[in-house]
């Protein structure tokens, strides 16, 4: 007879959390969200800059832009997206996640029409779709299945 | 400077920056000890000239991006980033003699076509 019951195999919460973070698609989704949001926030900040004094140089314009809190925040969000992207690439083959990342182009352009009322012409939309197609072609190997 | 020109230079610089970074990190790995420790790692990064080139290109690219984007639509400028893949493919073939197969050249052509359409829009 067993006197001591075998200890229950219970995973520490930290381990469960780590396993969750370790899933490539979470890292990928986070990178897409942060990269797209970062670019949008940067553009929102640039749009809200007060008009500059006529004839101000490039350096003055840049300082003006960088000191805008939204621009700075957008850069940070974009940086977080880059970190998540590196994490994605370290967990999944780049040939698989790379074409997926072309969704960023579609999302940024779509969001620009919604948030900034930008007008996307048929040519611009077609151009973005060709870019997505090209990125899919770039990593898909012909005649060979890749894992 | 023309905002469109700023965006083009920015996009090309960030592609070049990626190549410098790749080169710098590869050199770092090649010469690195097994476990250099944090200080050793920092010193190694500082001594690696390609990582400095990367930093300079990256900062310049970011500055030009911000300056150019003030005057342009985001839906115009952002798709142009993809021209970086075209440049990286060319540079890999020319500088590093990497073999680029026919499908990859086709992909480059399709991306170029897309970029031309967006640039003209």
Tab-separated table of C-alpha atoms in Angstrom:
chain	number	residue	atom	x	y	z
A	1	UNK	CA	0.000	0.000	0.000
A	2	UNK	CA	1.203	3.394	-0.874
A	3	UNK	CA	1.663	5.526	2.181
A	4	UNK	CA	2.385	8.750	0.452
A	5	UNK	CA	0.328	9.632	-2.533
A	6	UNK	CA	2.397	10.686	-5.506
A	7	UNK	CA	2.516	14.473	-5.630
A	8	UNK	CA	0.012	16.004	-7.957
A	9	UNK	CA	1.618	17.147	-11.152
A	10	UNK	CA	0.726	20.742	-10.985
A	11	UNK	CA	2.321	23.237	-13.296
A	12	UNK	CA	3.371	26.473	-11.678
A	13	UNK	CA	1.441	29.461	-12.993
A	14	UNK	CA	4.651	30.958	-14.382
A	15	UNK	CA	5.241	27.863	-16.533
A	16	UNK	CA	1.758	28.015	-17.965
A	17	UNK	CA	2.197	31.696	-18.738
A	18	UNK	CA	5.534	31.011	-20.423
A	19	UNK	CA	4.059	28.267	-22.568
A	20	UNK	CA	1.368	30.691	-23.610
A	21	UNK	CA	3.860	33.393	-24.540
A	22	UNK	CA	5.855	30.741	-26.373
A	23	UNK	CA	3.133	30.263	-28.948
A	24	UNK	CA	4.345	31.812	-32.168
A	25	UNK	CA	0.968	33.131	-33.277
A	26	UNK	CA	0.574	35.213	-30.148
A	27	UNK	CA	3.967	36.799	-30.743
A	28	UNK	CA	3.035	37.273	-34.398
A	29	UNK	CA	-0.356	38.847	-33.654
A	30	UNK	CA	1.232	41.137	-31.058
A	31	UNK	CA	3.904	42.213	-33.537
A	32	UNK	CA	1.299	43.016	-36.214
A	33	UNK	CA	-0.861	44.975	-33.774
A	34	UNK	CA	2.089	46.956	-32.358
A	35	UNK	CA	3.731	47.664	-35.714
A	36	UNK	CA	0.479	48.849	-37.307
A	37	UNK	CA	-0.604	50.820	-34.208
A	38	UNK	CA	2.861	52.370	-33.906
A	39	UNK	CA	2.766	53.720	-37.456
A	40	UNK	CA	-0.756	55.053	-36.983
A	41	UNK	CA	0.080	56.810	-33.716
A	42	UNK	CA	3.222	58.338	-35.271
A	43	UNK	CA	1.170	59.650	-38.207
A	44	UNK	CA	-1.519	60.994	-35.857
A	45	UNK	CA	1.196	62.854	-33.963
A	46	UNK	CA	2.692	64.272	-37.160
A	47	UNK	CA	-0.761	65.376	-38.348
A	48	UNK	CA	-1.371	67.246	-35.101
A	49	UNK	CA	1.893	69.201	-35.299
A	50	UNK	CA	1.238	72.930	-35.435
A	51	UNK	CA	2.152	74.447	-38.793
A	52	UNK	CA	5.785	75.474	-38.892
A	53	UNK	CA	7.188	78.888	-39.406
A	54	UNK	CA	7.915	79.260	-43.077
A	55	UNK	CA	11.453	78.372	-44.036
A	56	UNK	CA	12.366	76.354	-40.937
A	57	UNK	CA	15.073	73.821	-41.691
A	58	UNK	CA	15.026	70.052	-41.573
A	59	UNK	CA	16.649	69.882	-38.130
A	60	UNK	CA	14.067	72.219	-36.621
A	61	UNK	CA	11.247	70.229	-38.155
A	62	UNK	CA	12.656	66.986	-36.798
A	63	UNK	CA	13.107	68.302	-33.291
A	64	UNK	CA	9.554	69.557	-33.477
A	65	UNK	CA	8.320	66.107	-34.521
A	66	UNK	CA	10.341	64.061	-32.034
A	67	UNK	CA	9.181	66.197	-29.112
A	68	UNK	CA	5.555	65.528	-30.010
A	69	UNK	CA	4.389	63.028	-27.322
A	70	UNK	CA	2.315	60.989	-29.758
A	71	UNK	CA	5.230	60.625	-32.171
A	72	UNK	CA	7.481	59.493	-29.339
A	73	UNK	CA	4.817	57.091	-28.052
A	74	UNK	CA	4.261	55.726	-31.555
A	75	UNK	CA	7.975	55.065	-31.944
A	76	UNK	CA	7.950	53.138	-28.653
A	77	UNK	CA	4.923	51.071	-29.714
A	78	UNK	CA	6.618	50.338	-33.022
A	79	UNK	CA	9.740	49.277	-31.111
A	80	UNK	CA	7.634	46.827	-29.075
A	81	UNK	CA	6.303	45.445	-32.355
A	82	UNK	CA	9.854	44.877	-33.558
A	83	UNK	CA	10.712	42.976	-30.376
A	84	UNK	CA	7.603	40.784	-30.816
A	85	UNK	CA	8.589	40.182	-34.445
A	86	UNK	CA	12.044	38.982	-33.403
A	87	UNK	CA	10.361	36.649	-30.922
A	88	UNK	CA	8.065	35.351	-33.686
A	89	UNK	CA	10.988	34.692	-36.013
A	90	UNK	CA	12.850	32.845	-33.269
A	91	UNK	CA	9.873	30.513	-32.765
A	92	UNK	CA	8.723	29.813	-36.286
A	93	UNK	CA	10.466	29.496	-39.633
A	94	UNK	CA	10.850	32.874	-41.295
A	95	UNK	CA	9.614	31.448	-44.606
A	96	UNK	CA	6.281	30.800	-42.923
A	97	UNK	CA	5.745	33.982	-40.906
A	98	UNK	CA	7.271	36.386	-43.417
A	99	UNK	CA	4.443	36.266	-46.005
A	100	UNK	CA	1.969	36.533	-43.132
A	101	UNK	CA	3.543	39.815	-42.090
A	102	UNK	CA	2.438	41.368	-45.392
A	103	UNK	CA	-0.949	41.737	-43.701
A	104	UNK	CA	0.619	44.804	-42.042
A	105	UNK	CA	0.495	46.663	-45.370
A	106	UNK	CA	-3.198	45.976	-45.812
A	107	UNK	CA	-3.966	46.944	-42.206
A	108	UNK	CA	-1.993	50.208	-42.313
A	109	UNK	CA	-3.621	51.316	-45.576
A	110	UNK	CA	-7.122	50.312	-44.427
A	111	UNK	CA	-6.671	52.071	-41.076
A	112	UNK	CA	-5.383	55.217	-42.820
A	113	UNK	CA	-8.681	55.545	-44.667
A	114	UNK	CA	-10.627	55.071	-41.429
A	115	UNK	CA	-8.617	57.252	-39.037
A	116	UNK	CA	-7.135	59.897	-41.329
A	117	UNK	CA	-9.766	59.951	-44.082
A	118	UNK	CA	-7.064	59.257	-46.641
A	119	UNK	CA	-8.408	58.467	-50.091
A	120	UNK	CA	-7.070	55.199	-51.497
A	121	UNK	CA	-7.339	55.131	-55.279
A	122	UNK	CA	-7.819	51.914	-57.242
A	123	UNK	CA	-4.162	52.084	-58.315
A	124	UNK	CA	-2.931	52.377	-54.746
A	125	UNK	CA	-5.125	49.468	-53.599
A	126	UNK	CA	-3.958	47.330	-56.524
A	127	UNK	CA	-0.355	48.233	-55.727
A	128	UNK	CA	-0.740	47.061	-52.125
A	129	UNK	CA	-2.300	43.767	-53.264
A	130	UNK	CA	0.607	43.191	-55.674
A	131	UNK	CA	3.063	43.832	-52.843
A	132	UNK	CA	1.277	41.211	-50.714
A	133	UNK	CA	1.348	38.757	-53.625
A	134	UNK	CA	5.045	39.443	-54.164
A	135	UNK	CA	5.848	38.807	-50.505
A	136	UNK	CA	3.973	35.498	-50.634
A	137	UNK	CA	5.896	34.514	-53.773
A	138	UNK	CA	9.192	35.566	-52.249
A	139	UNK	CA	9.270	32.839	-49.624
A	140	UNK	CA	7.108	30.080	-51.095
A	141	UNK	CA	9.347	27.432	-52.548
A	142	UNK	CA	8.302	26.119	-55.926
A	143	UNK	CA	7.590	22.405	-56.319
A	144	UNK	CA	8.639	21.567	-52.806
A	145	UNK	CA	6.647	21.436	-49.615
A	146	UNK	CA	8.229	23.171	-46.709
A	147	UNK	CA	7.676	22.554	-43.084
B	1	UNK	CA	13.981	68.434	-49.583
B	2	UNK	CA	11.001	66.955	-51.369
B	3	UNK	CA	8.983	64.777	-48.918
B	4	UNK	CA	8.711	61.949	-51.455
B	5	UNK	CA	12.478	61.921	-51.896
B	6	UNK	CA	12.862	61.788	-48.098
B	7	UNK	CA	10.625	58.701	-47.906
B	8	UNK	CA	12.553	56.976	-50.715
B	9	UNK	CA	15.926	57.647	-49.102
B	10	UNK	CA	14.538	56.539	-45.734
B	11	UNK	CA	13.262	53.250	-47.153
B	12	UNK	CA	16.549	52.509	-48.932
B	13	UNK	CA	18.594	53.415	-45.855
B	14	UNK	CA	16.612	51.064	-43.620
B	15	UNK	CA	17.200	48.223	-46.064
B	16	UNK	CA	20.940	48.935	-46.077
B	17	UNK	CA	20.808	49.181	-42.279
B	18	UNK	CA	19.388	45.644	-42.099
B	19	UNK	CA	22.314	44.321	-44.106
B	20	UNK	CA	24.795	46.073	-41.813
B	21	UNK	CA	23.039	44.635	-38.769
B	22	UNK	CA	23.068	41.128	-40.202
B	23	UNK	CA	26.770	41.495	-41.004
B	24	UNK	CA	27.589	42.905	-37.577
B	25	UNK	CA	25.696	40.202	-35.685
B	26	UNK	CA	27.275	37.476	-37.827
B	27	UNK	CA	30.762	38.837	-37.087
B	28	UNK	CA	29.869	39.049	-33.414
B	29	UNK	CA	28.775	35.415	-33.351
B	30	UNK	CA	31.852	34.283	-35.240
B	31	UNK	CA	34.378	35.904	-32.928
B	32	UNK	CA	32.400	35.622	-29.688
B	33	UNK	CA	33.258	33.438	-26.758
B	34	UNK	CA	30.720	30.875	-25.592
B	35	UNK	CA	29.475	32.896	-22.635
B	36	UNK	CA	30.989	36.370	-22.718
B	37	UNK	CA	28.874	37.772	-19.882
B	38	UNK	CA	26.983	41.031	-20.132
B	39	UNK	CA	30.050	43.297	-20.109
B	40	UNK	CA	31.803	41.195	-22.733
B	41	UNK	CA	28.699	41.250	-24.883
B	42	UNK	CA	28.402	45.045	-24.642
B	43	UNK	CA	32.105	45.473	-25.456
B	44	UNK	CA	31.758	43.127	-28.416
B	45	UNK	CA	28.828	45.118	-29.780
B	46	UNK	CA	30.700	48.425	-29.349
B	47	UNK	CA	33.773	47.095	-31.155
B	48	UNK	CA	31.740	45.860	-34.091
B	49	UNK	CA	31.898	48.623	-36.723
B	50	UNK	CA	28.979	47.271	-38.752
B	51	UNK	CA	26.698	47.698	-35.768
B	52	UNK	CA	27.694	51.400	-35.729
B	53	UNK	CA	26.901	51.689	-39.442
B	54	UNK	CA	23.543	50.107	-38.700
B	55	UNK	CA	22.871	52.626	-35.921
B	56	UNK	CA	23.710	55.623	-38.132
B	57	UNK	CA	21.577	54.375	-41.041
B	58	UNK	CA	18.719	53.520	-38.709
B	59	UNK	CA	18.629	56.962	-37.068
B	60	UNK	CA	18.898	58.767	-40.425
B	61	UNK	CA	16.164	56.579	-41.927
B	62	UNK	CA	13.858	57.251	-38.984
B	63	UNK	CA	14.502	61.013	-39.134
B	64	UNK	CA	13.797	61.193	-42.869
B	65	UNK	CA	10.676	59.053	-42.415
B	66	UNK	CA	9.254	61.440	-39.807
B	67	UNK	CA	10.152	64.526	-41.843
B	68	UNK	CA	8.696	63.146	-45.080
B	69	UNK	CA	5.566	61.664	-43.550
B	70	UNK	CA	4.494	65.065	-42.226
B	71	UNK	CA	3.456	65.993	-45.752
B	72	UNK	CA	2.356	62.636	-47.171
B	73	UNK	CA	-0.456	60.117	-46.724
B	74	UNK	CA	0.454	57.103	-44.592
B	75	UNK	CA	-1.348	54.898	-47.135
B	76	UNK	CA	1.070	56.295	-49.746
B	77	UNK	CA	4.329	56.096	-47.795
B	78	UNK	CA	3.972	52.808	-45.910
B	79	UNK	CA	3.637	50.436	-48.902
B	80	UNK	CA	6.890	51.907	-50.261
B	81	UNK	CA	8.705	50.230	-47.351
B	82	UNK	CA	8.384	46.974	-49.297
B	83	UNK	CA	10.956	48.205	-51.820
B	84	UNK	CA	13.420	47.238	-49.100
B	85	UNK	CA	12.892	43.537	-49.920
B	86	UNK	CA	13.794	44.260	-53.524
B	87	UNK	CA	16.985	46.059	-52.533
B	88	UNK	CA	17.972	43.363	-50.016
B	89	UNK	CA	17.508	40.678	-52.691
B	90	UNK	CA	19.705	42.607	-55.156
B	91	UNK	CA	22.394	43.308	-52.574
B	92	UNK	CA	22.407	39.676	-51.361
B	93	UNK	CA	22.895	38.505	-54.933
B	94	UNK	CA	25.560	41.078	-55.827
B	95	UNK	CA	27.498	41.467	-52.557
B	96	UNK	CA	27.128	38.071	-50.912
B	97	UNK	CA	26.743	36.013	-54.106
B	98	UNK	CA	23.648	34.359	-52.701
B	99	UNK	CA	21.788	32.289	-55.244
B	100	UNK	CA	18.451	33.897	-56.070
B	101	UNK	CA	16.103	31.528	-57.887
B	102	UNK	CA	13.659	32.396	-60.623
B	103	UNK	CA	10.640	32.500	-58.325
B	104	UNK	CA	12.338	35.049	-56.108
B	105	UNK	CA	13.101	37.295	-59.075
B	106	UNK	CA	9.449	36.959	-60.088
B	107	UNK	CA	8.458	38.000	-56.567
B	108	UNK	CA	10.793	41.000	-56.819
B	109	UNK	CA	9.184	41.983	-60.134
B	110	UNK	CA	5.678	41.730	-58.663
B	111	UNK	CA	6.647	43.838	-55.632
B	112	UNK	CA	8.260	46.439	-57.943
B	113	UNK	CA	5.082	46.626	-59.982
B	114	UNK	CA	3.067	47.146	-56.797
B	115	UNK	CA	5.455	49.847	-55.593
B	116	UNK	CA	5.275	51.629	-58.977
B	117	UNK	CA	1.482	51.619	-58.785
B	118	UNK	CA	1.490	53.043	-55.257
B	119	UNK	CA	4.211	55.592	-56.055
B	120	UNK	CA	2.162	56.859	-58.996
B	121	UNK	CA	-1.063	57.066	-57.020
